[in-house]
PDB file of C-alpha atoms in Angstrom:
ATOM      1  CA  MET A  17      79.894  91.742 101.001  1.00 55.00           C
ATOM      2  CA  SER A  18      83.680  92.009 100.774  1.00 60.00           C
ATOM      3  CA  GLU A  19      85.823  94.734 102.334  1.00 60.00           C
ATOM      4  CA  ILE A  20      86.589  96.024  98.826  1.00 62.00           C
ATOM      5  CA  ALA A  21      82.983  96.003  97.596  1.00 56.00           C
ATOM      6  CA  LYS A  22      81.794  97.913 100.656  1.00 59.00           C
ATOM      7  CA  GLU A  23      83.965 100.897  99.764  1.00 55.00           C
ATOM      8  CA  GLY A  24      84.648 100.550  96.049  1.00 52.00           C
ATOM      9  CA  ASN A  25      81.279 101.458  94.480  1.00 54.00           C
ATOM     10  CA  GLY A  26      82.823 100.811  91.088  1.00 47.00           C
ATOM     11  CA  ALA A  27      85.540 103.440  91.553  1.00 46.00           C
ATOM     12  CA  THR A  28      89.254 102.807  91.495  1.00 52.00           C
ATOM     13  CA  LEU A  29      90.397 101.907  94.982  1.00 72.00           C
ATOM     14  CA  ASP A  30      93.968 101.481  96.133  1.00 94.00           C
ATOM     15  CA  VAL A  31      93.436  98.373  98.216  1.00 96.00           C
ATOM     16  CA  PHE A  32      96.929  98.558  99.704  1.00 97.00           C
ATOM     17  CA  ARG A  33      96.295 101.943 101.378  1.00 97.00           C
ATOM     18  CA  LEU A  34      95.677 102.154 105.129  1.00 98.00           C
ATOM     19  CA  ASP A  35      94.624 105.778 105.469  1.00 97.00           C
ATOM     20  CA  GLY A  36      92.855 106.460 108.755  1.00 94.00           C
ATOM     21  CA  GLU A  37      93.696 103.033 110.178  1.00 97.00           C
ATOM     22  CA  VAL A  38      95.371 102.547 113.551  1.00 98.00           C
ATOM     23  CA  CYS A  39      98.174  99.959 113.505  1.00 98.00           C
ATOM     24  CA  VAL A  40     100.211  98.613 116.422  1.00 98.00           C
ATOM     25  CA  VAL A  41     103.535  96.837 115.893  1.00 98.00           C
ATOM     26  CA  THR A  42     105.193  95.077 118.822  1.00 98.00           C
ATOM     27  CA  GLY A  43     108.970  94.891 119.067  1.00 95.00           C
ATOM     28  CA  ALA A  44     109.272  97.646 116.475  1.00 96.00           C
ATOM     29  CA  ALA A  45     112.141  99.670 117.932  1.00 94.00           C
ATOM     30  CA  GLN A  46     114.512  98.141 115.376  1.00 93.00           C
ATOM     31  CA  GLY A  47     114.957  95.424 112.754  1.00 94.00           C
ATOM     32  CA  ILE A  48     112.007  93.836 110.969  1.00 96.00           C
ATOM     33  CA  GLY A  49     109.532  95.519 113.304  1.00 96.00           C
ATOM     34  CA  LEU A  50     110.802  98.993 112.469  1.00 97.00           C
ATOM     35  CA  ALA A  51     110.719  98.230 108.728  1.00 97.00           C
ATOM     36  CA  ILE A  52     107.120  97.054 109.114  1.00 98.00           C
ATOM     37  CA  ALA A  53     106.184 100.186 111.051  1.00 98.00           C
ATOM     38  CA  LYS A  54     107.691 102.375 108.302  1.00 98.00           C
ATOM     39  CA  ALA A  55     105.834 100.498 105.570  1.00 98.00           C
ATOM     40  CA  LEU A  56     102.498 100.782 107.375  1.00 98.00           C
ATOM     41  CA  ARG A  57     103.094 104.493 107.952  1.00 98.00           C
ATOM     42  CA  ASN A  58     103.943 104.973 104.269  1.00 97.00           C
ATOM     43  CA  ALA A  59     100.645 103.282 103.434  1.00 98.00           C
ATOM     44  CA  GLY A  60      98.848 106.010 105.382  1.00 97.00           C
ATOM     45  CA  ALA A  61      98.265 104.374 108.760  1.00 98.00           C
ATOM     46  CA  ALA A  62      98.632 105.915 112.196  1.00 98.00           C
ATOM     47  CA  VAL A  63     101.346 103.651 113.621  1.00 98.00           C
ATOM     48  CA  VAL A  64     102.026 102.889 117.263  1.00 98.00           C
ATOM     49  CA  ILE A  65     105.367 101.302 118.087  1.00 98.00           C
ATOM     50  CA  ALA A  66     104.979  99.077 121.149  1.00 97.00           C
ATOM     51  CA  ASP A  67     108.244  97.985 122.729  1.00 96.00           C
ATOM     52  CA  ARG A  68     109.878  97.499 126.109  1.00 94.00           C
ATOM     53  CA  GLU A  69     112.901  99.562 124.980  1.00 92.00           C
ATOM     54  CA  ALA A  70     111.544 103.028 125.717  1.00 94.00           C
ATOM     55  CA  ARG A  71     114.441 105.094 124.376  1.00 96.00           C
ATOM     56  CA  LEU A  72     114.840 103.184 121.115  1.00 96.00           C
ATOM     57  CA  GLY A  73     111.087 102.876 120.729  1.00 96.00           C
ATOM     58  CA  GLN A  74     110.486 106.597 121.072  1.00 97.00           C
ATOM     59  CA  GLN A  75     113.320 107.355 118.655  1.00 96.00           C
ATOM     60  CA  ALA A  76     111.822 104.968 116.118  1.00 97.00           C
ATOM     61  CA  ALA A  77     108.371 106.476 116.530  1.00 97.00           C
ATOM     62  CA  ASP A  78     109.735 109.994 116.055  1.00 97.00           C
ATOM     63  CA  ALA A  79     111.649 108.896 112.956  1.00 96.00           C
ATOM     64  CA  ILE A  80     108.573 107.509 111.174  1.00 97.00           C
ATOM     65  CA  GLY A  81     106.055 110.062 112.411  1.00 97.00           C
ATOM     66  CA  GLY A  82     104.268 107.611 114.687  1.00 97.00           C
ATOM     67  CA  SER A  83     103.779 107.248 118.418  1.00 97.00           C
ATOM     68  CA  PHE A  84     105.236 105.010 121.113  1.00 97.00           C
ATOM     69  CA  VAL A  85     103.791 102.989 123.958  1.00 97.00           C
ATOM     70  CA  ALA A  86     105.776 100.955 126.494  1.00 95.00           C
ATOM     71  CA  LEU A  87     104.795  97.310 126.543  1.00 94.00           C
ATOM     72  CA  ASP A  88     106.149  93.984 127.804  1.00 96.00           C
ATOM     73  CA  VAL A  89     104.696  91.135 125.774  1.00 97.00           C
ATOM     74  CA  THR A  90     105.368  88.627 128.552  1.00 97.00           C
ATOM     75  CA  ASP A  91     102.998  90.542 130.873  1.00 97.00           C
ATOM     76  CA  SER A  92      99.349  90.360 129.811  1.00 97.00           C
ATOM     77  CA  SER A  93      98.353  93.217 132.112  1.00 97.00           C
ATOM     78  CA  SER A  94     100.973  95.432 130.443  1.00 96.00           C
ATOM     79  CA  ILE A  95      99.515  94.575 127.036  1.00 98.00           C
ATOM     80  CA  ASP A  96      95.931  95.223 128.144  1.00 98.00           C
ATOM     81  CA  ALA A  97      96.880  98.603 129.595  1.00 97.00           C
ATOM     82  CA  ALA A  98      98.782  99.598 126.457  1.00 97.00           C
ATOM     83  CA  PHE A  99      95.983  98.615 124.081  1.00 98.00           C
ATOM     84  CA  ASP A 100      93.345 100.311 126.250  1.00 97.00           C
ATOM     85  CA  ALA A 101      95.426 103.505 126.132  1.00 97.00           C
ATOM     86  CA  ILE A 102      95.805 103.270 122.351  1.00 97.00           C
ATOM     87  CA  VAL A 103      92.060 102.875 121.837  1.00 97.00           C
ATOM     88  CA  ALA A 104      91.346 105.692 124.290  1.00 97.00           C
ATOM     89  CA  GLN A 105      93.638 107.982 122.275  1.00 96.00           C
ATOM     90  CA  HIS A 106      92.776 106.921 118.727  1.00 96.00           C
ATOM     91  CA  GLY A 107      89.235 105.632 119.140  1.00 96.00           C
ATOM     92  CA  ARG A 108      89.933 102.255 117.549  1.00 97.00           C
ATOM     93  CA  LEU A 109      92.465  99.527 116.788  1.00 98.00           C
ATOM     94  CA  ASP A 110      92.504  98.201 113.232  1.00 98.00           C
ATOM     95  CA  VAL A 111      95.747  96.270 112.794  1.00 98.00           C
ATOM     96  CA  LEU A 112      98.047  94.406 115.176  1.00 98.00           C
ATOM     97  CA  VAL A 113     101.428  93.083 114.059  1.00 98.00           C
ATOM     98  CA  ASN A 114     103.017  90.708 116.560  1.00 98.00           C
ATOM     99  CA  ASN A 115     106.702  91.025 115.785  1.00 97.00           C
ATOM    100  CA  ALA A 116     108.488  90.826 119.164  1.00 95.00           C
ATOM    101  CA  GLY A 117     110.683  87.749 119.403  1.00 94.00           C
ATOM    102  CA  ILE A 118     113.918  86.281 120.743  1.00 94.00           C
ATOM    103  CA  VAL A 119     116.123  83.295 119.908  1.00 94.00           C
ATOM    104  CA  ARG A 120     118.579  81.207 121.897  1.00 93.00           C
ATOM    105  CA  ASN A 121     120.928  78.906 120.031  1.00 92.00           C
ATOM    106  CA  ALA A 122     121.489  76.061 122.474  1.00 94.00           C
ATOM    107  CA  SER A 123     121.136  72.317 122.241  1.00 95.00           C
ATOM    108  CA  ALA A 124     118.074  70.765 123.832  1.00 97.00           C
ATOM    109  CA  LEU A 125     120.163  69.011 126.465  1.00 97.00           C
ATOM    110  CA  GLU A 126     121.742  72.327 127.454  1.00 96.00           C
ATOM    111  CA  THR A 127     118.400  74.161 127.631  1.00 97.00           C
ATOM    112  CA  ASP A 128     117.183  74.417 131.203  1.00 97.00           C
ATOM    113  CA  ASP A 129     113.635  75.178 132.248  1.00 98.00           C
ATOM    114  CA  ALA A 130     114.231  78.913 132.591  1.00 97.00           C
ATOM    115  CA  ALA A 131     115.791  79.224 129.137  1.00 97.00           C
ATOM    116  CA  TRP A 132     112.940  77.256 127.551  1.00 98.00           C
ATOM    117  CA  ARG A 133     110.305  79.357 129.267  1.00 98.00           C
ATOM    118  CA  ALA A 134     112.041  82.638 128.355  1.00 97.00           C
ATOM    119  CA  VAL A 135     111.753  81.909 124.624  1.00 98.00           C
ATOM    120  CA  LEU A 136     108.207  80.590 124.785  1.00 98.00           C
ATOM    121  CA  ALA A 137     107.126  83.512 126.985  1.00 98.00           C
ATOM    122  CA  VAL A 138     108.091  86.086 124.357  1.00 98.00           C
ATOM    123  CA  ASN A 139     107.526  84.199 121.123  1.00 98.00           C
ATOM    124  CA  LEU A 140     104.308  82.326 121.852  1.00 98.00           C
ATOM    125  CA  ASP A 141     102.716  83.511 125.094  1.00 98.00           C
ATOM    126  CA  GLY A 142     103.274  87.130 124.061  1.00 98.00           C
ATOM    127  CA  VAL A 143     101.627  86.563 120.701  1.00 98.00           C
ATOM    128  CA  PHE A 144      98.587  84.963 122.333  1.00 98.00           C
ATOM    129  CA  TYR A 145      98.263  87.671 124.987  1.00 98.00           C
ATOM    130  CA  SER A 146      98.505  90.412 122.353  1.00 98.00           C
ATOM    131  CA  CYS A 147      96.045  88.724 119.992  1.00 98.00           C
ATOM    132  CA  ARG A 148      93.561  88.242 122.811  1.00 98.00           C
ATOM    133  CA  SER A 149      93.835  91.829 123.997  1.00 98.00           C
ATOM    134  CA  ALA A 150      93.514  93.288 120.496  1.00 98.00           C
ATOM    135  CA  ALA A 151      90.572  91.038 119.626  1.00 98.00           C
ATOM    136  CA  ARG A 152      88.588  92.350 122.580  1.00 97.00           C
ATOM    137  CA  HIS A 153      88.604  95.747 120.898  1.00 98.00           C
ATOM    138  CA  MET A 154      88.339  94.471 117.320  1.00 98.00           C
ATOM    139  CA  SER A 155      85.331  92.279 118.096  1.00 97.00           C
ATOM    140  CA  ARG A 156      83.415  95.347 119.269  1.00 96.00           C
ATOM    141  CA  GLN A 157      84.263  97.062 115.988  1.00 95.00           C
ATOM    142  CA  LYS A 158      83.417  93.893 114.023  1.00 97.00           C
ATOM    143  CA  SER A 159      86.630  94.405 112.065  1.00 97.00           C
ATOM    144  CA  GLY A 160      90.369  94.000 112.454  1.00 98.00           C
ATOM    145  CA  ARG A 161      93.464  92.364 111.072  1.00 98.00           C
ATOM    146  CA  ILE A 162      96.209  90.569 112.968  1.00 98.00           C
ATOM    147  CA  VAL A 163      99.547  89.624 111.414  1.00 98.00           C
ATOM    148  CA  ASN A 164     101.825  87.350 113.422  1.00 98.00           C
ATOM    149  CA  ILE A 165     105.507  87.170 112.528  1.00 98.00           C
ATOM    150  CA  ALA A 166     106.336  83.474 112.660  1.00 98.00           C
ATOM    151  CA  SER A 167     109.364  81.952 110.916  1.00 98.00           C
ATOM    152  CA  MET A 168     110.328  79.286 108.416  1.00 97.00           C
ATOM    153  CA  SER A 169     111.679  77.650 111.595  1.00 97.00           C
ATOM    154  CA  GLY A 170     108.082  76.868 112.474  1.00 97.00           C
ATOM    155  CA  SER A 171     107.987  74.481 109.509  1.00 97.00           C
ATOM    156  CA  ILE A 172     111.553  73.139 109.352  1.00 96.00           C
ATOM    157  CA  ALA A 173     114.399  72.470 111.778  1.00 96.00           C
ATOM    158  CA  ASN A 174     117.292  74.791 110.969  1.00 94.00           C
ATOM    159  CA  LYS A 175     120.777  73.534 110.218  1.00 93.00           C
ATOM    160  CA  PRO A 176     123.429  73.678 111.653  1.00 94.00           C
ATOM    161  CA  GLN A 177     122.491  75.746 114.698  1.00 94.00           C
ATOM    162  CA  PRO A 178     120.470  74.092 117.499  1.00 95.00           C
ATOM    163  CA  GLN A 179     117.371  76.066 118.510  1.00 96.00           C
ATOM    164  CA  ALA A 180     114.581  73.716 119.535  1.00 97.00           C
ATOM    165  CA  SER A 181     112.871  76.306 121.736  1.00 98.00           C
ATOM    166  CA  TYR A 182     112.702  78.875 118.942  1.00 97.00           C
ATOM    167  CA  ASN A 183     111.497  76.339 116.377  1.00 98.00           C
ATOM    168  CA  ALA A 184     108.780  75.054 118.697  1.00 98.00           C
ATOM    169  CA  SER A 185     107.623  78.571 119.554  1.00 98.00           C
ATOM    170  CA  LYS A 186     107.282  79.565 115.901  1.00 98.00           C
ATOM    171  CA  ALA A 187     105.447  76.357 115.015  1.00 98.00           C
ATOM    172  CA  GLY A 188     103.052  77.287 117.788  1.00 98.00           C
ATOM    173  CA  VAL A 189     102.578  80.768 116.317  1.00 98.00           C
ATOM    174  CA  ILE A 190     101.617  79.324 112.925  1.00 98.00           C
ATOM    175  CA  HIS A 191      99.001  76.985 114.363  1.00 98.00           C
ATOM    176  CA  LEU A 192      97.761  79.588 116.838  1.00 98.00           C
ATOM    177  CA  THR A 193      97.209  81.846 113.829  1.00 98.00           C
ATOM    178  CA  ARG A 194      95.042  79.237 112.118  1.00 98.00           C
ATOM    179  CA  SER A 195      93.098  78.561 115.299  1.00 98.00           C
ATOM    180  CA  LEU A 196      92.324  82.217 115.998  1.00 98.00           C
ATOM    181  CA  ALA A 197      91.438  82.850 112.344  1.00 98.00           C
ATOM    182  CA  ALA A 198      88.777  80.160 112.562  1.00 98.00           C
ATOM    183  CA  GLU A 199      87.504  81.356 115.927  1.00 98.00           C
ATOM    184  CA  TRP A 200      87.290  85.079 115.165  1.00 98.00           C
ATOM    185  CA  ALA A 201      86.163  85.133 111.526  1.00 98.00           C
ATOM    186  CA  ALA A 202      82.559  85.703 112.582  1.00 97.00           C
ATOM    187  CA  ASP A 203      83.688  88.873 114.385  1.00 97.00           C
ATOM    188  CA  GLY A 204      85.233  90.307 111.223  1.00 98.00           C
ATOM    189  CA  ILE A 205      88.803  89.676 112.395  1.00 98.00           C
ATOM    190  CA  ARG A 206      91.304  88.211 109.951  1.00 98.00           C
ATOM    191  CA  VAL A 207      94.406  86.521 111.377  1.00 98.00           C
ATOM    192  CA  ASN A 208      97.416  85.553 109.244  1.00 99.00           C
ATOM    193  CA  SER A 209     101.132  85.007 109.693  1.00 98.00           C
ATOM    194  CA  ILE A 210     104.360  85.574 107.795  1.00 98.00           C
ATOM    195  CA  SER A 211     107.302  83.188 108.011  1.00 98.00           C
ATOM    196  CA  PRO A 212     110.546  84.935 107.077  1.00 97.00           C
ATOM    197  CA  GLY A 213     113.750  83.095 106.311  1.00 96.00           C
ATOM    198  CA  TYR A 214     117.118  84.565 107.219  1.00 96.00           C
ATOM    199  CA  VAL A 215     116.914  88.354 107.443  1.00 95.00           C
ATOM    200  CA  GLY A 216     119.749  90.774 108.090  1.00 89.00           C
ATOM    201  CA  THR A 217     118.902  91.917 111.628  1.00 86.00           C
ATOM    202  CA  GLU A 218     120.605  91.965 115.017  1.00 79.00           C
ATOM    203  CA  LEU A 219     118.889  88.628 115.717  1.00 74.00           C
ATOM    204  CA  THR A 220     120.844  86.919 112.917  1.00 83.00           C
ATOM    205  CA  LYS A 221     123.992  89.068 112.873  1.00 78.00           C
ATOM    206  CA  ARG A 222     126.023  86.905 115.246  1.00 79.00           C
ATOM    207  CA  GLY A 223     125.052  83.754 113.413  1.00 81.00           C
ATOM    208  CA  PHE A 224     125.982  85.265 110.067  1.00 84.00           C
ATOM    209  CA  GLU A 225     129.408  86.146 111.436  1.00 86.00           C
ATOM    210  CA  ASN A 226     129.981  82.419 112.026  1.00 89.00           C
ATOM    211  CA  GLU A 227     131.535  81.308 108.726  1.00 89.00           C
ATOM    212  CA  ALA A 228     130.297  77.720 108.979  1.00 91.00           C
ATOM    213  CA  TRP A 229     126.728  78.805 109.727  1.00 92.00           C
ATOM    214  CA  ARG A 230     126.768  81.487 107.043  1.00 91.00           C
ATOM    215  CA  LYS A 231     127.846  79.027 104.354  1.00 93.00           C
ATOM    216  CA  VAL A 232     125.058  76.566 105.189  1.00 94.00           C
ATOM    217  CA  TRP A 233     122.429  79.318 105.426  1.00 94.00           C
ATOM    218  CA  LEU A 234     123.298  80.705 102.009  1.00 94.00           C
ATOM    219  CA  ASP A 235     123.861  77.326 100.348  1.00 94.00           C
ATOM    220  CA  TYR A 236     120.407  76.202 101.503  1.00 95.00           C
ATOM    221  CA  THR A 237     118.733  79.385 100.191  1.00 96.00           C
ATOM    222  CA  PRO A 238     118.070  79.243  96.433  1.00 97.00           C
ATOM    223  CA  LEU A 239     118.349  83.041  96.156  1.00 97.00           C
ATOM    224  CA  GLU A 240     121.777  82.731  97.842  1.00 93.00           C
ATOM    225  CA  ARG A 241     121.406  85.711 100.155  1.00 94.00           C
ATOM    226  CA  MET A 242     119.618  86.961 103.236  1.00 93.00           C
ATOM    227  CA  ALA A 243     116.649  89.294 102.986  1.00 95.00           C
ATOM    228  CA  SER A 244     116.634  92.869 104.189  1.00 95.00           C
ATOM    229  CA  PRO A 245     113.898  93.878 106.658  1.00 96.00           C
ATOM    230  CA  ASP A 246     112.427  96.126 103.956  1.00 96.00           C
ATOM    231  CA  GLU A 247     111.755  93.034 101.835  1.00 97.00           C
ATOM    232  CA  ILE A 248     109.577  91.467 104.536  1.00 98.00           C
ATOM    233  CA  ALA A 249     107.508  94.558 105.340  1.00 98.00           C
ATOM    234  CA  PRO A 250     105.418  94.630 102.105  1.00 98.00           C
ATOM    235  CA  GLY A 251     104.025  91.210 102.945  1.00 98.00           C
ATOM    236  CA  VAL A 252     102.674  92.657 106.176  1.00 98.00           C
ATOM    237  CA  VAL A 253     101.115  95.605 104.348  1.00 98.00           C
ATOM    238  CA  PHE A 254      99.351  93.118 102.065  1.00 98.00           C
ATOM    239  CA  LEU A 255      97.905  91.158 104.999  1.00 98.00           C
ATOM    240  CA  ALA A 256      96.994  94.348 106.879  1.00 98.00           C
ATOM    241  CA  SER A 257      95.167  95.879 103.917  1.00 98.00           C
ATOM    242  CA  ARG A 258      92.023  95.246 101.912  1.00 97.00           C
ATOM    243  CA  ALA A 259      94.186  93.665  99.215  1.00 97.00           C
ATOM    244  CA  SER A 260      94.007  90.470 101.292  1.00 98.00           C
ATOM    245  CA  ALA A 261      90.287  90.742 102.063  1.00 97.00           C
ATOM    246  CA  PHE A 262      89.679  87.019 101.398  1.00 98.00           C
ATOM    247  CA  VAL A 263      92.797  85.770 103.192  1.00 98.00           C
ATOM    248  CA  THR A 264      92.676  84.434 106.729  1.00 98.00           C
ATOM    249  CA  GLY A 265      94.401  81.592 108.547  1.00 98.00           C
ATOM    250  CA  SER A 266      97.259  81.644 106.034  1.00 98.00           C
ATOM    251  CA  ASP A 267     101.012  81.601 106.544  1.00 98.00           C
ATOM    252  CA  ILE A 268     103.033  83.401 103.869  1.00 98.00           C
ATOM    253  CA  VAL A 269     106.569  82.011 103.632  1.00 98.00           C
ATOM    254  CA  MET A 270     109.140  84.657 102.640  1.00 98.00           C
ATOM    255  CA  ASP A 271     112.389  82.686 102.814  1.00 97.00           C
ATOM    256  CA  GLY A 272     114.191  83.089  99.496  1.00 97.00           C
ATOM    257  CA  GLY A 273     113.219  79.502  98.703  1.00 97.00           C
ATOM    258  CA  TYR A 274     114.881  77.894 101.736  1.00 97.00           C
ATOM    259  CA  THR A 275     111.995  75.527 102.496  1.00 96.00           C
ATOM    260  CA  VAL A 276     111.630  74.206  98.949  1.00 95.00           C
ATOM    261  CA  TRP A 277     114.671  71.916  99.408  1.00 88.00           C
TER     262      TRP A 277
END
């Protein structure tokens, strides 16, 4: 029986609501993560902002009426401790959004081992560690939803900026999402990803200030603009809610059309 049928009983049900659900968003002190946290809170969820930036994270949590937990996604023990504390406080964990990420624009030949590992540690290792930790709790509940923030860069190689480490990490996130969706479906856990295009955040600000890069980015985007973080967040609400009850292992591309050319 579907998630909707279990609770609908023929009555009107707002399948996008998340009342009573506990949602964790990593890297949510600012940018896309904060917009996602706000959207989940507006949908009725109890939202926990998980970030290594304690001051900004607490400010963000206070602003949306959520809570904050310190977490370093490159440290699996830090993640386990944070998620254990969240479940101890709230009694459950319903939704995880893996949003924390970094980028380094450097050519492959100029990328040393440490720089490569730094990007993969946050963008891919951190997603796996967080998924694994959350699934330990979700499997006991026999329910849960995980949304991984990937990127259109996981499907295409961006032009003109070089960023092989970022592209590879996001491609890994997309296929990790499919793999975990297949593995955990029997435990009632749905796993999906969203691949944004260029979004107006601190991560893209410096690139957008480069006139040559900005022109290519906009010329290659059919909608001819960047997205705002608030335009990405509703996609996460969809995947976190019962509206997407029959969706798992999918990657939703939200790129203004960039990848159609």
